Coordinates of C-alpha atoms and ligand atoms in Angstrom, one line a residue:
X285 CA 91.6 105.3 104.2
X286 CA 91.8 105.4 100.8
X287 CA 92.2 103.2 98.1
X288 CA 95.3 102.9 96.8
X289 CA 96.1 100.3 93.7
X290 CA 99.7 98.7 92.6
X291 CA 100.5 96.7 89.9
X292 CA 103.7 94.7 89.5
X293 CA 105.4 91.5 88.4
X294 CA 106.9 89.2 90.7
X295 CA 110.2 87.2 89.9
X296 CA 108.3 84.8 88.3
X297 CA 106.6 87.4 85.8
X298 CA 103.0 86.5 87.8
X299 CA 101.0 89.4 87.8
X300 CA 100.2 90.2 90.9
X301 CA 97.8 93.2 92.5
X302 CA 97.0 94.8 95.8
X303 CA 93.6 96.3 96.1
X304 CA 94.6 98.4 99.2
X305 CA 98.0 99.1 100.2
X306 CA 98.8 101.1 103.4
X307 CA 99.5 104.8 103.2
X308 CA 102.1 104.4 106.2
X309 CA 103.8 101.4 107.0
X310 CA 106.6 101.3 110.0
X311 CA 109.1 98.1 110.3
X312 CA 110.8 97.8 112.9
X313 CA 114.2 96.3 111.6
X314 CA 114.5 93.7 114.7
X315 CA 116.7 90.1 114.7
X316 CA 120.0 91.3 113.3
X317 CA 122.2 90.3 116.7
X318 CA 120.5 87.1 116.4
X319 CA 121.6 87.0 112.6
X320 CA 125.2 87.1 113.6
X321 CA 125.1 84.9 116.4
X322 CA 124.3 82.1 114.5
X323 CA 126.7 83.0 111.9
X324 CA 129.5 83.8 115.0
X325 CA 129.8 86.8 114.1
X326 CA 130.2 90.3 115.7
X327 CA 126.6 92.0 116.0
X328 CA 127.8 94.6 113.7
X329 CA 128.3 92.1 110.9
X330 CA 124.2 91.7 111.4
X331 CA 123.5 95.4 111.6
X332 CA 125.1 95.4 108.2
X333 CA 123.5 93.0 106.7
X334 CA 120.2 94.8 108.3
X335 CA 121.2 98.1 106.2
X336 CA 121.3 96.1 102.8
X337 CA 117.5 94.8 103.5
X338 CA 116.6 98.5 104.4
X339 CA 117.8 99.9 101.3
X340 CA 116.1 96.8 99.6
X341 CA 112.6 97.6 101.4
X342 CA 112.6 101.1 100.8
X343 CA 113.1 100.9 97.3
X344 CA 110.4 98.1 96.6
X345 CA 108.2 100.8 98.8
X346 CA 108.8 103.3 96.9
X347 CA 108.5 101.0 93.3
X348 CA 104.6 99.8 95.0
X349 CA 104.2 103.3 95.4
X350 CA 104.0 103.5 99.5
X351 CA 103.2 107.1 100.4
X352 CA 105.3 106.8 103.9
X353 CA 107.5 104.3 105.4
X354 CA 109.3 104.9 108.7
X355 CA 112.0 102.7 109.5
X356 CA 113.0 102.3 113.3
X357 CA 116.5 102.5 113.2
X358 CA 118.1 103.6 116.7
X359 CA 116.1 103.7 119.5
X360 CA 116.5 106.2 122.5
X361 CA 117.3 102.8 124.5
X362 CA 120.0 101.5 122.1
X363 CA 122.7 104.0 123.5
X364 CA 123.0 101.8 126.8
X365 CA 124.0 99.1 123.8
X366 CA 128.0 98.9 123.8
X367 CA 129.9 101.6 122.4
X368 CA 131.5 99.3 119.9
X369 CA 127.8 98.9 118.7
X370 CA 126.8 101.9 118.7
X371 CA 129.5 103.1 116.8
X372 CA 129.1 100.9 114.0
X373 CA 125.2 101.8 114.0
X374 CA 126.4 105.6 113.8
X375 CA 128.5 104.4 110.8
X376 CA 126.2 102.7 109.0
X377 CA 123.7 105.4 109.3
X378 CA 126.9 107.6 108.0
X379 CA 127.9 105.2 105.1
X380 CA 124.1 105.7 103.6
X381 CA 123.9 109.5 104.0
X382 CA 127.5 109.5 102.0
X383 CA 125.7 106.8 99.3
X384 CA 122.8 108.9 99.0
X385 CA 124.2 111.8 99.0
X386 CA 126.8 110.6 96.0
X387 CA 124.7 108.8 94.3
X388 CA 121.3 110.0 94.3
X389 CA 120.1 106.8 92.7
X390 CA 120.4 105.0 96.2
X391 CA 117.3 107.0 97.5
X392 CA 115.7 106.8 94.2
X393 CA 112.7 109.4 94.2
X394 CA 112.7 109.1 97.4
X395 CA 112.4 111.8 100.2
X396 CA 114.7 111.2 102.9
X397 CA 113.4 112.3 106.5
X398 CA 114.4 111.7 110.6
X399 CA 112.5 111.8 113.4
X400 CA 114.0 111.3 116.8
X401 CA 116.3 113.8 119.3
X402 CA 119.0 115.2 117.8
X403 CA 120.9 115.6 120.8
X404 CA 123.5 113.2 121.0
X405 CA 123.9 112.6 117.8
X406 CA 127.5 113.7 116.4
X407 CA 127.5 117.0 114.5
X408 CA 128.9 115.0 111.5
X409 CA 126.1 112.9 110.9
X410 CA 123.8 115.3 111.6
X411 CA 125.0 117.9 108.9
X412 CA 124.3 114.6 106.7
X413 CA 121.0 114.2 107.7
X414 CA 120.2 117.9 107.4
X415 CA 121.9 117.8 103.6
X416 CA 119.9 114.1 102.7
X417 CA 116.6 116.0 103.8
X418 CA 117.3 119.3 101.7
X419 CA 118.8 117.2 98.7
X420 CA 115.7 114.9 98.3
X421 CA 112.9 118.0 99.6
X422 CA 111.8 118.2 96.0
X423 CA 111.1 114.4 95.8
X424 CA 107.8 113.3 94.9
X425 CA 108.3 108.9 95.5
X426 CA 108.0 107.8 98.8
X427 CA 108.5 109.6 102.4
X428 CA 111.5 107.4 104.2
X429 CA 111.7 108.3 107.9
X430 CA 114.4 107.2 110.0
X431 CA 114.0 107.0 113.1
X432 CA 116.8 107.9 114.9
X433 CA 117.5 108.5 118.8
X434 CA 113.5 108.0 118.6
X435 CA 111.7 107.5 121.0
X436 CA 107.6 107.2 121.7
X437 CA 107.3 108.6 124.7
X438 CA 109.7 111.3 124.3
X439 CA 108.0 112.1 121.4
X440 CA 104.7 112.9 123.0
X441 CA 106.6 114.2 126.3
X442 CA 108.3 116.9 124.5
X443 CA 104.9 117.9 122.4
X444 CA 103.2 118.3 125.8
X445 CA 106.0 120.5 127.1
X446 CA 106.1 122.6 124.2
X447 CA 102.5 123.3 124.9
X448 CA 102.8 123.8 128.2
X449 CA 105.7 126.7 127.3
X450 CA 103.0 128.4 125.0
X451 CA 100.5 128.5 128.0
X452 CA 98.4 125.8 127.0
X453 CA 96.2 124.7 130.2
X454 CA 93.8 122.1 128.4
X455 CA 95.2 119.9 125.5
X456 CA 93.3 118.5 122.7
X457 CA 94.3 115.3 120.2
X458 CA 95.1 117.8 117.7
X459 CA 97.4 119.4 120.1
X460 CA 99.1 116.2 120.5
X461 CA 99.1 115.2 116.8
X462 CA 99.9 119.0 115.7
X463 CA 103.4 118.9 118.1
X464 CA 104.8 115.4 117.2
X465 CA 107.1 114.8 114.7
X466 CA 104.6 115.1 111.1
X467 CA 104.3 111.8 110.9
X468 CA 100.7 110.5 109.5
X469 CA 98.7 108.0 111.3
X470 CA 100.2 104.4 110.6
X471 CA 98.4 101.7 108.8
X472 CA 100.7 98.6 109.1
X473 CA 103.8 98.0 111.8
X474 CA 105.5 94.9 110.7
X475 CA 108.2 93.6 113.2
X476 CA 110.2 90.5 111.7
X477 CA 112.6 88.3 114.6
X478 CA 109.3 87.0 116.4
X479 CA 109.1 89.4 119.2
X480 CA 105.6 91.0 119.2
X481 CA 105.7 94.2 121.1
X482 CA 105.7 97.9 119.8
X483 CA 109.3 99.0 121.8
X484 CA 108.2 102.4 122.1
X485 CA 108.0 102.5 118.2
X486 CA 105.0 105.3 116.8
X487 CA 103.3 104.9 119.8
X488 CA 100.7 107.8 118.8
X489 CA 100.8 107.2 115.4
X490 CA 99.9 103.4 115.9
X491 CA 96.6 104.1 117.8
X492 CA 95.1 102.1 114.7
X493 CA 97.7 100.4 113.4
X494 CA 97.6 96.9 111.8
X495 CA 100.6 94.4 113.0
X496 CA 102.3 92.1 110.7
X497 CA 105.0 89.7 112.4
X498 CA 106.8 87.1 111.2
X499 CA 109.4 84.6 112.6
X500 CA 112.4 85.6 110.1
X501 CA 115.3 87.7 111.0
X502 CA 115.0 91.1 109.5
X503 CA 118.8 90.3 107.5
X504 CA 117.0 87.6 105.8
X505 CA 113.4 89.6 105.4
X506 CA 113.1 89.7 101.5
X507 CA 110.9 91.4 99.1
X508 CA 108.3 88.6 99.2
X509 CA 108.1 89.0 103.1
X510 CA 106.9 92.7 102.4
X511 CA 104.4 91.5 100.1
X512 CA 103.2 88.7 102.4
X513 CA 102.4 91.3 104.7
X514 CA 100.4 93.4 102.4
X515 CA 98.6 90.9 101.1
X516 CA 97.6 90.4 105.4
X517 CA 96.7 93.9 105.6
X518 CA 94.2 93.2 101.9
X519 CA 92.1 91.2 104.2
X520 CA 92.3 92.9 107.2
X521 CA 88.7 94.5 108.4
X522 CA 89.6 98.5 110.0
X523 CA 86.9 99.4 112.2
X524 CA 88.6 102.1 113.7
X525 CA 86.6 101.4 117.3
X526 CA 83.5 102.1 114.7
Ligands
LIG45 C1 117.4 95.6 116.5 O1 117.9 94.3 116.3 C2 118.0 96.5 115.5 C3 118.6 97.7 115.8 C4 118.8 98.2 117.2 C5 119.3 98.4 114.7 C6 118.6 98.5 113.4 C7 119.4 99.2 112.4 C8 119.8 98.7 111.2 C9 119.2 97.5 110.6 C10 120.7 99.5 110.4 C11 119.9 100.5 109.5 C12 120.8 101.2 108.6 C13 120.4 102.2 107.9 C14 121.4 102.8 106.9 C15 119.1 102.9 108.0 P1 118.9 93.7 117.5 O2 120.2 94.1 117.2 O3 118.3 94.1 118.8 O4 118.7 92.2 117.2 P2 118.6 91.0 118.3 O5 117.3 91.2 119.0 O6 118.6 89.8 117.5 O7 119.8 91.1 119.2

């Protein structure tokens, strides 16, 4: 991996530096039903909250100059969630793409990308997901995936069939890696909320991935959670089974 440096200045104008800073990190934006149980409120209510720390985390990303950052976002699970739910996930995803696509500030130099099936998803937010893709294409910040309807397994699943249907008989890793969604190997999976499991998140892609968890709920996870867990992954030794 290579070495990548950032400078920058906390709130309390401490310089602070990272030596090595993952080329790909992937959150998993977990704890926001929890969030708004304690606060009695509906689980929406915590999945909004969750979209303001997204867009807060992908812009500090982008600002410590993160190459990639994939954001699990809607899992091919979450449509057995309630329909209430999964509407107002749909409409969050909907009320960004309209942000971003208004006000191109919101994604910053940012390029916007998805992985996950696009089946099932409504024609209206995909056509804003096509348009966020082309409109920040030319971006040079960092690569934002969202993963949406994304699944793990179905990822790998549907890079094997697609080899099978060009007559493949004997598969290689670079077969595999070639026919998933171009995602690059990830460095660092942080998962607030205290679960500690992967949930079918990058499951290829995280052969040689660092974890990061922490107990807070992602609605609360703030800029100085992100850099706790960068300044983790300093000290971390990769062996990469060498
Ligand atoms: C898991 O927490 C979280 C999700 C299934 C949804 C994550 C989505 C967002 C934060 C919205 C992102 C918005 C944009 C615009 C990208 P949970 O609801 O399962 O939490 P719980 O385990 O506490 O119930």
């Amino acid at each position: 991996m290579g070495i990548y440096m950032a400078l920058f200045n906390n709130k309390n104008s401490e310089k602070q530096e990272f030596d090595v800073l993952p080329k790909h990190i992937g959150i998993i934006m977990d704890g926001n039903g929890r969030w708004a149980k304690k606060r009695a409120l509906p689980r929406s209510a915590g999945h909004k909250a969750g979209a303001n720390v997204f867009r807060t985390i992908s812009k500090e990303c982008e600002r410590l100059g993160i190459e990639y950052v994939t954001f699990y976002a809607f899992s091919t699970e979450n449509w057995k969630r309630p329909k209430e739910e999964v509407d107002a996930l749909m409409s969050l995803f909907m009320d960004y793409l309209l942000e971003a696509k208004s006000d191109m500030t919101q994604a910053g130099n940012s390029r916007i990308k998805f992985i996950g099936e696009r089946e099932g998803i409504s024609q209206e937010l995909l056509n804003l997901m096509d348009e966020a893709e082309e409109e920040t294409a030319s971006h040079t910040g960092t690569t934002v995936y969202l993963a949406i309807n994304y699944g793990g397994r179905q990822e790998i699943v549907s890079a094997v069939n697609k080899l099978i249907s060009e007559g493949k008989t004997e598969i290689t890793e670079d077969d595999i890696s070639n026919g998933i969604y171009t995602v690059p190997d990830c460095d660092l999976i942080i998962r607030p909320s205290g679960e500690q499991r992967l949930s079918n998140f990058l499951l290829w892609q995280a052969a040689y991935s660092e974890f990061w968890y922490s107990d807070v709920l992602w609605p609360d996870f703030k800029i100085s959670d992100l850099h706790k867990a960068l300044r983790e992954f300093e000290k971390r030794n990769r062996r990469f089974g060498g």
